[in-house]
Amino acid sequence: MGTWILVAAVAMLASVWPATAAESGAPQKGLVATVNPVATEAGLQALRDGGNAVDAAIACALTLGVVDGHNSGIGGGCFMTLRLADGRILTLDGREMAPAAATRDMFLRDGKADPRLSQDGALSVGIPGQMATLAFASTHHGRLPLGRLLEAAARVAEQGFALDRHYVGRLRETRSQLALFPESAAIFLRGLPETPSAGDRLRQPDLAASYRQMAAQGVDWFYRGEFARKTEAWMKAHGGAVTASDFARYEVVPREPVRGTYRGYEIVSFPPPSSGGVHVVQILNLLERFDVAALGDGSIEFVHVVAEAMKLAFADRARWLGDPDFAKVPRGLLSKDYAAGLARSLRMDRASAVPSAGLPPGADRDWFTRERNRHTTHFSTADTEGNWVACTASLNTSFGSKVVVPGTGILLNNHMDDFSAQPGVPNFFGLVGAEANAIEARKRPLSSMSPTLVLKDGRPILSVGAAGGPTIISQTLLAILRTIDFGKAPREALAAPRLHHQWKPDELHVEKAWGPAVIEGLRRRGHTVVVDASLGAAQAVGRDAAGRWSASADPRGEGSSGVW
Ligand code: GLY
């Protein structure tokens, strides 16, 4: 796990605090927060053009695929949580799907999982779901033609954009892997000076042409047309498993949201195959047993109790979570009684050992089903009509599989690494999994992405989510705690120091900003504390009880928010 936290930390250290990190005021139409000012502007332009928050989110997603393409793009997947003006809440699953030819042991060589196979190149690629999700959201809930939003993003790809320091850092870290794939090297290495620096311009004419193909032909170009065929041809020549027929069979799945409550607020988040919503709600259920506000943000006791609750939840994640269309994910994980039982094992005076997962009620009969319906990016939008969107999108690790399908400019994900390649063997994020997340044909890998909405008396007050592997769950949780328990506005909620514990490895990650007294106090309580410069990147849009709107990109990064 050290690697990805270090990657996130270095990237964040290299960044500056933007002047536009937080925006508040009375919007004429809506608010947008993303990790990149060009993408934020695209979302605001969609609002100016008469679009709603859904159009703004689609504009952000398409533009992030250009200017922040190492994190997300149409070659990857996303989860979108929407609250529509009429009060309906939807969760759209655009997670990648394993190809039909995927097998349980496909990443094992000589009996051992080989991370190079699941992280780089042909076998690491799942069938992308982002474009299907954006098209679905646009058709059913948007107001602007999708083609118009594609054309706007195509112009950015064609004209180029100035790299930020974050992008440059990712390029440096990934250079040697990108060099293995000629098409990717031509775009991301030879398309830039040998030693790129912030301000250098990256143009992506092939990606612009692909966006325009879809503007003209619809997303069938991607799932049933030229792109699917080109991808199959490349895969066949490079030992991959993905076929054009896998693309044709891909579908976005509307799922039943995870719903919970916390101190009278309603929490709506993403269900499996994300673990995010389940564990955000589970941890909140645990913490509801404690007077978190009285502990005080910044106290040793606050960090301790949150970390202990995270540890219990992540132990359950490793045992129970997977694609609900394949694995029996117990709904009892959301039970308040179950959380109360777990909370009784939690001691305030010392870190406890959590040997294994718990046994949620109904684990043998009551499961999530379809019928019941930093290497990643999160963006939030809202409009004055009452539409709110929380969307987290990802290629998985930086530049995903590092594979660009020749002639298309489209970078493919490596989300096959989010499966459990071998029980008990950690993936890139140090996460272990079990049978529930084993590889199977057409199954979706488990995720931590947690696009979440918080409501009070039916009225949305927060749209939030994050990037950074399993820390997504922790960041989203902390933003909710800071909002509800400590009354912070989005910028302050996101700026406050973070912590993360994922059960295995038994390490409590804390940001340096907690300060030496808290860090030493946690060590004295028995925690193995790892201090990170910075943890993750979250974005949020909010509206307080007085009706004041506010949006914020993570103050640790180079993102921006805006109001129009
Ligand atoms: N690839 C990160 C996640 O989906 O959790």
XYZ file of C-alpha atoms and ligand atoms in Angstrom:
569
model
C 0.000 0.000 0.000
C 2.958 2.253 0.643
C 3.464 2.822 -3.074
C 0.139 4.379 -3.877
C 0.047 6.531 -0.784
C 3.510 7.762 -1.671
C 2.389 8.415 -5.244
C -0.550 10.428 -3.972
C 1.609 12.242 -1.456
C 4.288 13.231 -3.968
C 1.689 14.359 -6.461
C -0.047 16.442 -3.838
C 3.143 17.965 -2.496
C 3.974 19.116 -5.994
C 0.740 21.007 -6.243
C -0.267 24.512 -5.335
C -3.358 25.755 -3.597
C -5.494 27.321 -6.265
C -7.208 30.618 -5.741
C -10.444 29.019 -6.837
C -10.519 26.025 -4.483
C -13.850 27.027 -3.013
C -16.761 28.951 -4.385
C -19.846 29.986 -2.581
C -22.747 32.237 -3.264
C -26.164 32.213 -4.827
C -25.896 30.463 -8.161
C -28.037 31.535 -11.068
C -27.990 27.949 -12.277
C -25.612 25.654 -10.430
C -22.233 24.658 -9.049
C -19.380 22.438 -10.153
C -16.274 21.064 -8.445
C -13.609 18.974 -10.179
C -9.871 18.324 -9.940
C -9.128 20.436 -13.017
C -10.082 24.041 -13.843
C -10.612 23.264 -17.554
C -13.088 20.526 -16.632
C -14.811 22.756 -14.086
C -15.183 25.423 -16.752
C -16.668 22.833 -19.145
C -19.275 21.965 -16.514
C -20.101 25.631 -15.932
C -20.378 26.216 -19.682
C -22.912 23.393 -19.909
C -24.965 25.218 -17.248
C -24.645 28.532 -19.134
C -25.785 26.778 -22.302
C -29.031 25.798 -20.620
C -27.980 22.392 -19.337
C -28.747 20.982 -15.915
C -26.440 19.414 -13.306
C -26.484 16.122 -15.239
C -25.244 17.835 -18.407
C -22.633 19.643 -16.333
C -21.427 16.331 -14.897
C -21.225 14.779 -18.380
C -19.245 17.787 -19.641
C -16.883 17.422 -16.666
C -16.417 13.687 -17.293
C -15.676 14.095 -21.001
C -13.253 16.955 -20.367
C -11.500 15.211 -17.491
C -10.875 12.357 -19.957
C -8.838 14.879 -21.964
C -7.083 17.053 -19.364
C -6.807 14.514 -16.555
C -6.724 11.406 -18.732
C -4.287 9.533 -16.505
C -7.076 9.297 -13.919
C -10.258 8.719 -15.857
C -11.696 8.616 -19.326
C -14.044 6.804 -21.651
C -11.680 3.816 -21.674
C -12.540 3.365 -17.988
C -15.556 3.183 -15.749
C -17.591 5.278 -13.352
C -20.316 5.253 -10.760
C -22.874 8.037 -10.841
C -25.286 8.903 -8.024
C -28.045 11.274 -9.078
C -30.776 13.069 -7.217
C -33.267 14.421 -9.721
C -35.327 17.557 -9.327
C -38.440 15.433 -8.783
C -36.783 13.790 -5.765
C -35.883 10.445 -7.387
C -32.486 9.015 -6.532
C -30.602 6.811 -8.991
C -27.285 5.005 -8.944
C -25.826 4.127 -12.352
C -23.224 1.365 -12.417
C -20.745 1.992 -15.227
C -18.078 -0.220 -13.721
C -15.883 -2.204 -16.086
C -16.839 -5.813 -16.750
C -14.468 -8.764 -17.090
C -14.368 -10.155 -20.623
C -16.183 -13.416 -21.347
C -12.856 -15.209 -21.669
C -11.661 -14.118 -18.197
C -10.851 -16.935 -15.810
C -10.295 -17.107 -12.110
C -6.565 -17.854 -12.402
C -5.741 -15.695 -15.400
C -3.135 -13.678 -13.475
C -1.398 -16.657 -11.864
C 1.964 -17.780 -13.147
C 3.624 -20.752 -11.453
C 0.835 -20.584 -8.905
C 1.473 -16.961 -7.928
C -0.391 -13.780 -8.843
C 1.699 -11.665 -11.224
C 0.781 -8.001 -10.707
C 2.406 -6.972 -13.992
C -0.295 -8.908 -15.836
C -3.183 -7.398 -13.912
C -1.785 -3.865 -13.916
C -0.267 -3.263 -17.368
C -1.186 -4.342 -20.874
C -3.807 -6.440 -22.577
C -5.012 -8.707 -19.772
C -5.479 -5.879 -17.281
C -8.324 -4.343 -19.281
C -12.004 -4.612 -18.361
C -14.825 -3.598 -20.726
C -15.205 0.167 -20.180
C -18.494 1.494 -18.841
C -18.058 5.244 -18.631
C -19.343 6.136 -22.095
C -22.429 3.946 -21.681
C -23.155 5.655 -18.364
C -22.762 9.165 -19.738
C -24.996 8.310 -22.693
C -27.621 6.789 -20.383
C -27.566 9.813 -18.074
C -27.744 12.189 -21.030
C -30.639 10.400 -22.737
C -32.759 10.007 -19.625
C -31.861 12.966 -17.442
C -29.869 15.550 -19.412
C -31.116 18.484 -21.388
C -28.301 19.214 -23.854
C -27.489 16.925 -26.788
C -24.626 14.578 -25.913
C -23.009 15.424 -29.247
C -22.639 19.056 -28.214
C -20.815 18.082 -25.014
C -18.610 15.651 -26.953
C -17.749 18.370 -29.470
C -16.783 20.820 -26.713
C -14.422 18.260 -25.147
C -13.093 17.312 -28.603
C -12.029 20.929 -29.111
C -9.985 20.811 -25.905
C -8.336 17.567 -27.064
C -7.609 19.008 -30.493
C -6.298 22.378 -29.346
C -4.375 20.949 -26.424
C -4.140 21.985 -22.821
C -1.353 23.008 -20.470
C -0.132 20.192 -18.223
C -0.356 20.869 -14.515
C 2.297 19.691 -12.086
C 0.150 16.799 -11.022
C -0.034 15.485 -14.590
C 3.710 15.940 -15.033
C 4.383 13.937 -11.865
C 2.193 11.082 -13.074
C 3.940 11.093 -16.454
C 7.320 10.827 -14.793
C 6.231 7.931 -12.590
C 4.620 5.997 -15.456
C 7.105 6.814 -18.220
C 8.797 3.423 -18.401
C 5.490 1.526 -18.574
C 4.018 3.897 -21.184
C 7.145 3.367 -23.278
C 6.215 -0.319 -23.644
C 3.194 0.586 -25.780
C 4.085 2.435 -29.016
C 0.744 4.208 -29.419
C 0.802 5.474 -25.831
C 4.449 6.484 -26.160
C 3.666 8.465 -29.330
C 0.987 10.482 -27.539
C 2.230 10.876 -23.980
C 6.008 10.702 -24.434
C 6.901 11.835 -27.952
C 3.984 14.298 -28.041
C 5.731 16.242 -25.277
C 9.269 17.431 -24.574
C 11.569 14.685 -23.256
C 11.397 16.163 -19.788
C 7.915 17.631 -19.621
C 7.103 20.404 -17.227
C 3.996 22.204 -16.088
C 2.691 24.451 -18.844
C 3.756 22.167 -21.729
C 0.821 21.557 -24.066
C -0.535 18.122 -24.826
C -2.660 17.724 -27.945
C -4.712 14.567 -28.540
C -6.102 14.767 -32.100
C -7.016 11.054 -32.228
C -9.046 11.375 -29.052
C -10.755 14.454 -30.522
C -11.617 12.425 -33.640
C -13.024 9.601 -31.475
C -15.241 12.018 -29.549
C -16.449 13.419 -32.882
C -17.176 9.941 -34.223
C -19.478 9.416 -31.256
C -21.025 12.856 -31.689
C -21.876 11.841 -35.257
C -22.689 8.132 -34.852
C -23.705 7.782 -31.215
C -22.089 5.503 -28.670
C -22.650 2.505 -30.908
C -19.368 3.587 -32.495
C -17.769 2.644 -29.187
C -19.722 -0.480 -28.204
C -20.790 -1.971 -31.538
C -18.686 -0.235 -34.147
C -15.192 0.712 -35.139
C -13.783 1.163 -31.661
C -14.893 -2.281 -30.468
C -13.451 -3.882 -33.615
C -10.144 -2.025 -33.349
C -9.837 -3.004 -29.707
C -10.470 -6.663 -30.498
C -7.832 -6.573 -33.246
C -5.261 -5.073 -30.880
C -6.147 -7.548 -28.146
C -5.810 -10.524 -30.484
C -2.367 -9.365 -31.543
C -1.205 -8.806 -27.952
C -2.557 -11.767 -25.996
C -5.622 -9.989 -24.606
C -9.019 -11.479 -23.837
C -11.347 -8.613 -24.770
C -13.525 -9.082 -27.868
C -15.933 -6.913 -29.850
C -18.708 -9.142 -28.573
C -17.784 -8.198 -24.969
C -18.295 -4.561 -25.932
C -21.642 -5.322 -27.563
C -22.816 -7.068 -24.386
C -21.812 -4.266 -22.029
C -24.681 -2.545 -20.282
C -24.938 0.214 -17.718
C -26.801 -1.156 -14.703
C -29.177 1.077 -12.742
C -28.908 -0.204 -9.170
C -30.767 0.395 -5.970
C -28.810 2.942 -3.925
C -27.411 2.122 -0.505
C -29.383 4.128 2.030
C -28.550 4.798 5.633
C -29.061 7.428 8.277
C -26.674 9.276 10.536
C -27.943 11.503 13.345
C -31.124 12.332 11.445
C -29.470 12.858 8.065
C -30.074 10.519 5.152
C -27.013 9.049 3.451
C -27.423 7.805 -0.118
C -24.460 6.131 -1.720
C -23.256 3.582 -4.190
C -24.138 -0.108 -3.783
C -22.013 -3.137 -4.740
C -19.989 -3.672 -6.899
C -18.751 -0.671 -4.992
C -17.826 -1.322 -1.413
C -17.931 2.428 -0.867
C -21.562 3.036 -0.004
C -21.869 -0.063 2.176
C -18.851 0.799 4.277
C -19.455 4.549 4.495
C -22.877 3.710 5.945
C -21.520 0.875 8.104
C -18.831 3.094 9.625
C -21.349 5.881 10.220
C -23.609 3.335 11.977
C -20.685 2.385 14.200
C -19.743 5.971 14.936
C -23.334 6.885 15.764
C -22.777 4.888 18.963
C -20.195 7.484 20.052
C -20.486 11.185 20.750
C -18.140 12.116 17.927
C -18.800 15.861 18.166
C -17.862 15.853 21.852
C -14.554 14.130 21.098
C -13.626 17.111 18.949
C -12.131 17.146 15.464
C -8.376 17.132 15.932
C -8.377 14.972 19.050
C -6.572 11.660 19.524
C -9.893 10.135 20.562
C -11.546 11.196 17.306
C -8.834 9.641 15.143
C -8.762 6.522 17.311
C -12.482 5.808 17.202
C -12.763 6.489 13.469
C -9.730 4.287 12.741
C -11.094 1.438 14.854
C -14.432 1.642 13.059
C -12.654 1.645 9.670
C -10.660 -1.431 10.642
C -13.826 -3.396 11.464
C -15.502 -2.345 8.225
C -12.510 -3.128 6.011
C -12.260 -6.612 7.558
C -15.856 -7.123 6.391
C -15.011 -5.674 2.995
C -12.301 -8.270 2.438
C -14.653 -11.134 3.359
C -18.030 -10.158 1.970
C -17.822 -7.653 -0.842
C -17.937 -8.357 -4.584
C -20.175 -7.963 -7.618
C -23.702 -8.663 -6.283
C -24.643 -10.313 -9.566
C -22.114 -13.051 -8.711
C -21.427 -12.924 -4.967
C -23.808 -12.957 -2.017
C -23.139 -9.584 -0.404
C -25.120 -9.453 2.864
C -27.454 -6.496 3.266
C -27.017 -6.976 6.998
C -23.741 -5.045 6.727
C -25.980 -1.956 6.796
C -27.841 -3.021 9.945
C -27.700 -0.649 12.913
C -27.901 -3.642 15.273
C -24.922 -5.249 13.585
C -22.974 -2.009 13.956
C -23.993 -1.779 17.619
C -22.566 -5.285 18.190
C -19.310 -4.376 16.475
C -19.141 -1.113 18.417
C -19.186 -3.063 21.687
C -15.853 -4.664 20.716
C -14.292 -1.252 20.184
C -12.150 0.011 23.064
C -11.335 3.662 23.505
C -8.112 3.089 25.451
C -6.227 1.016 22.908
C -6.122 -0.278 19.354
C -7.848 -3.617 19.116
C -6.840 -6.620 17.047
C -9.455 -7.507 14.438
C -8.681 -11.117 13.523
C -11.398 -11.581 10.926
C -14.611 -10.267 9.404
C -17.846 -10.160 11.390
C -21.026 -12.085 10.640
C -23.733 -9.655 9.550
C -27.351 -10.644 10.174
C -28.983 -12.526 7.306
C -25.606 -13.311 5.749
C -27.035 -16.653 4.608
C -30.178 -15.282 2.968
C -30.449 -11.517 2.470
C -28.140 -10.180 -0.191
C -27.751 -7.257 -2.548
C -29.142 -8.295 -5.917
C -29.614 -6.563 -9.192
C -33.368 -7.093 -9.045
C -33.504 -5.143 -5.828
C -32.211 -2.843 -7.210
C -5.800 9.271 -6.892
C -5.961 7.240 -9.566
C -9.450 8.088 -10.038
C -11.396 11.294 -9.988
C -14.497 12.581 -8.331
C -16.673 15.495 -9.385
C -19.850 16.948 -7.981
C -22.456 19.180 -9.566
C -25.806 20.601 -8.503
C -28.349 22.970 -9.953
C -30.987 25.269 -8.566
C -33.752 23.070 -10.012
C -32.821 20.369 -7.503
C -30.679 18.033 -9.624
C -27.557 16.837 -7.805
C -24.816 14.574 -9.149
C -21.929 12.796 -7.445
C -19.765 10.923 -9.926
C -16.512 9.044 -9.419
C -14.685 7.870 -12.529
C -11.496 5.921 -13.000
C -9.041 4.085 -15.228
C -7.717 2.561 -11.968
C -3.986 3.265 -11.548
C -2.221 6.098 -13.424
C -2.786 5.770 -17.180
C -4.694 2.516 -16.509
C -3.366 -0.380 -18.594
C -1.121 2.152 -20.398
C -2.660 0.853 -23.634
C -4.073 3.274 -26.188
C -6.050 1.530 -28.913
C -4.175 2.542 -32.086
C -5.704 5.400 -34.004
C -8.296 6.229 -31.342
C -6.431 8.125 -28.608
C -8.490 6.147 -26.084
C -6.519 4.920 -23.091
C -7.846 1.686 -21.570
C -8.310 0.934 -17.891
C -6.568 -1.733 -15.787
C -9.498 -2.451 -13.513
C -9.006 -6.195 -13.733
C -6.490 -5.528 -10.929
C -9.377 -4.645 -8.622
C -10.422 -8.286 -8.613
C -8.853 -10.523 -6.047
C -6.348 -12.316 -8.311
C -5.668 -14.850 -5.565
C -7.384 -14.990 -2.162
C -5.352 -13.151 0.431
C -2.893 -11.657 -2.094
C -3.070 -7.861 -2.007
C -3.796 -5.851 -5.162
C -2.128 -2.545 -6.077
C -3.910 -0.844 -3.178
C -2.842 -3.470 -0.652
C -6.436 -4.695 -0.483
C -7.081 -8.356 0.043
C -10.233 -10.078 -1.047
C -11.931 -13.418 -1.003
C -14.199 -15.577 -3.134
C -16.770 -12.813 -3.464
C -14.311 -10.793 -5.547
C -12.637 -13.642 -7.471
C -12.401 -13.213 -11.244
C -15.290 -14.579 -13.307
C -16.393 -13.976 -16.864
C -18.525 -10.808 -17.180
C -18.229 -10.019 -13.475
C -17.445 -6.480 -12.279
C -14.463 -5.962 -9.980
C -15.055 -4.620 -6.505
C -14.510 -0.894 -6.105
C -14.169 1.640 -3.311
C -15.637 4.515 -5.287
C -18.267 6.187 -3.133
C -20.214 8.959 -4.886
C -22.512 9.971 -2.032
C -25.361 12.374 -1.362
C -26.446 13.533 2.082
C -30.000 14.766 2.590
C -31.859 16.410 5.428
C -35.643 16.145 5.402
C -35.489 15.074 1.761
C -33.406 18.089 0.728
C -29.859 17.442 -0.531
C -27.180 19.186 1.515
C -23.996 17.540 0.220
C -22.672 15.781 -2.873
C -19.281 14.288 -2.155
C -16.814 11.618 -3.196
C -13.109 11.117 -3.642
C -10.180 9.540 -5.460
C -7.428 7.398 -4.005
C -8.274 3.679 -3.927
C -9.587 2.497 -0.562
C -8.972 5.905 1.001
C -12.005 7.002 -1.032
C -14.176 5.407 1.637
C -12.291 7.152 4.448
C -12.263 10.526 2.737
C -15.972 10.390 1.951
C -16.751 9.303 5.494
C -14.626 12.092 6.994
C -16.256 14.732 4.798
C -19.666 13.571 6.058
C -18.509 13.582 9.704
C -17.045 17.053 9.293
C -20.304 18.261 7.767
C -22.731 16.667 10.219
C -20.803 16.414 13.479
C -18.694 19.528 13.147
C -20.889 21.798 10.990
C -18.167 22.517 8.451
C -18.800 23.897 4.966
C -17.387 21.866 2.041
C -14.030 23.611 1.858
C -13.329 23.255 5.591
C -14.690 19.699 5.581
C -12.286 18.740 2.789
C -9.328 20.684 4.179
C -9.397 19.035 7.619
C -6.741 16.341 8.197
C -7.487 12.804 7.077
C -6.882 9.290 8.325
C -7.283 5.848 6.828
C -7.249 2.294 8.136
C -8.110 -0.632 5.865
C -7.634 -3.520 8.330
C -4.817 -5.104 6.315
C -2.057 -4.081 6.505
C -2.594 -3.127 10.140
C -1.450 0.457 9.642
C -3.162 3.677 10.580
C -2.379 6.262 7.909
C -2.666 9.847 9.087
C -1.873 13.113 7.435
C 1.028 15.012 8.927
C -1.332 17.895 9.594
C -2.734 16.080 12.651
C 0.431 17.184 14.406
C 2.932 15.388 16.658
C 0.767 15.286 19.796
C -2.057 13.384 18.108
C 0.347 11.114 16.234
C 2.274 10.211 19.397
C -0.970 9.736 21.308
C -2.161 7.249 18.689
C 1.117 5.339 18.883
C 0.727 5.139 22.659
C -2.727 3.616 22.139
C -1.110 0.818 20.154
C -1.666 1.970 16.579
C 1.023 1.401 13.972
C 0.948 4.923 12.622
C 2.187 5.824 9.145
C 2.416 9.549 8.505
C 1.598 10.740 4.982
C 2.036 14.243 3.638
C -1.383 14.088 2.048
C -4.174 11.568 1.554
C -6.357 11.615 -1.529
C -8.497 14.145 -3.314
C -12.177 14.788 -2.639
C -14.616 17.226 -4.228
C -17.923 18.446 -2.819
C -20.892 20.672 -3.426
C -23.141 21.643 -0.533
C -26.088 23.704 0.596
C -26.501 24.522 4.260
C -29.647 24.832 6.348
C -29.811 28.562 5.599
C -29.843 27.787 1.866
C -26.260 28.943 1.248
C -24.544 27.089 -1.594
C -20.895 26.212 -1.636
C -18.597 24.074 -3.782
C -15.014 23.041 -3.247
C -12.264 21.137 -4.931
C -9.836 19.455 -2.580
C -7.534 22.182 -1.202
C -4.648 19.689 -1.454
C -4.847 19.639 -5.238
C -5.050 21.856 -8.276
C -8.755 21.516 -8.876
C -11.317 24.256 -8.886
C -14.952 24.891 -8.265
C -17.300 27.392 -9.752
C -20.762 28.825 -9.505
C -22.918 30.102 -12.291
N -9.843 1.564 -8.813
C -10.236 2.080 -7.591
C -11.588 1.633 -7.167
O -12.454 1.431 -7.987
O -11.792 1.451 -5.998
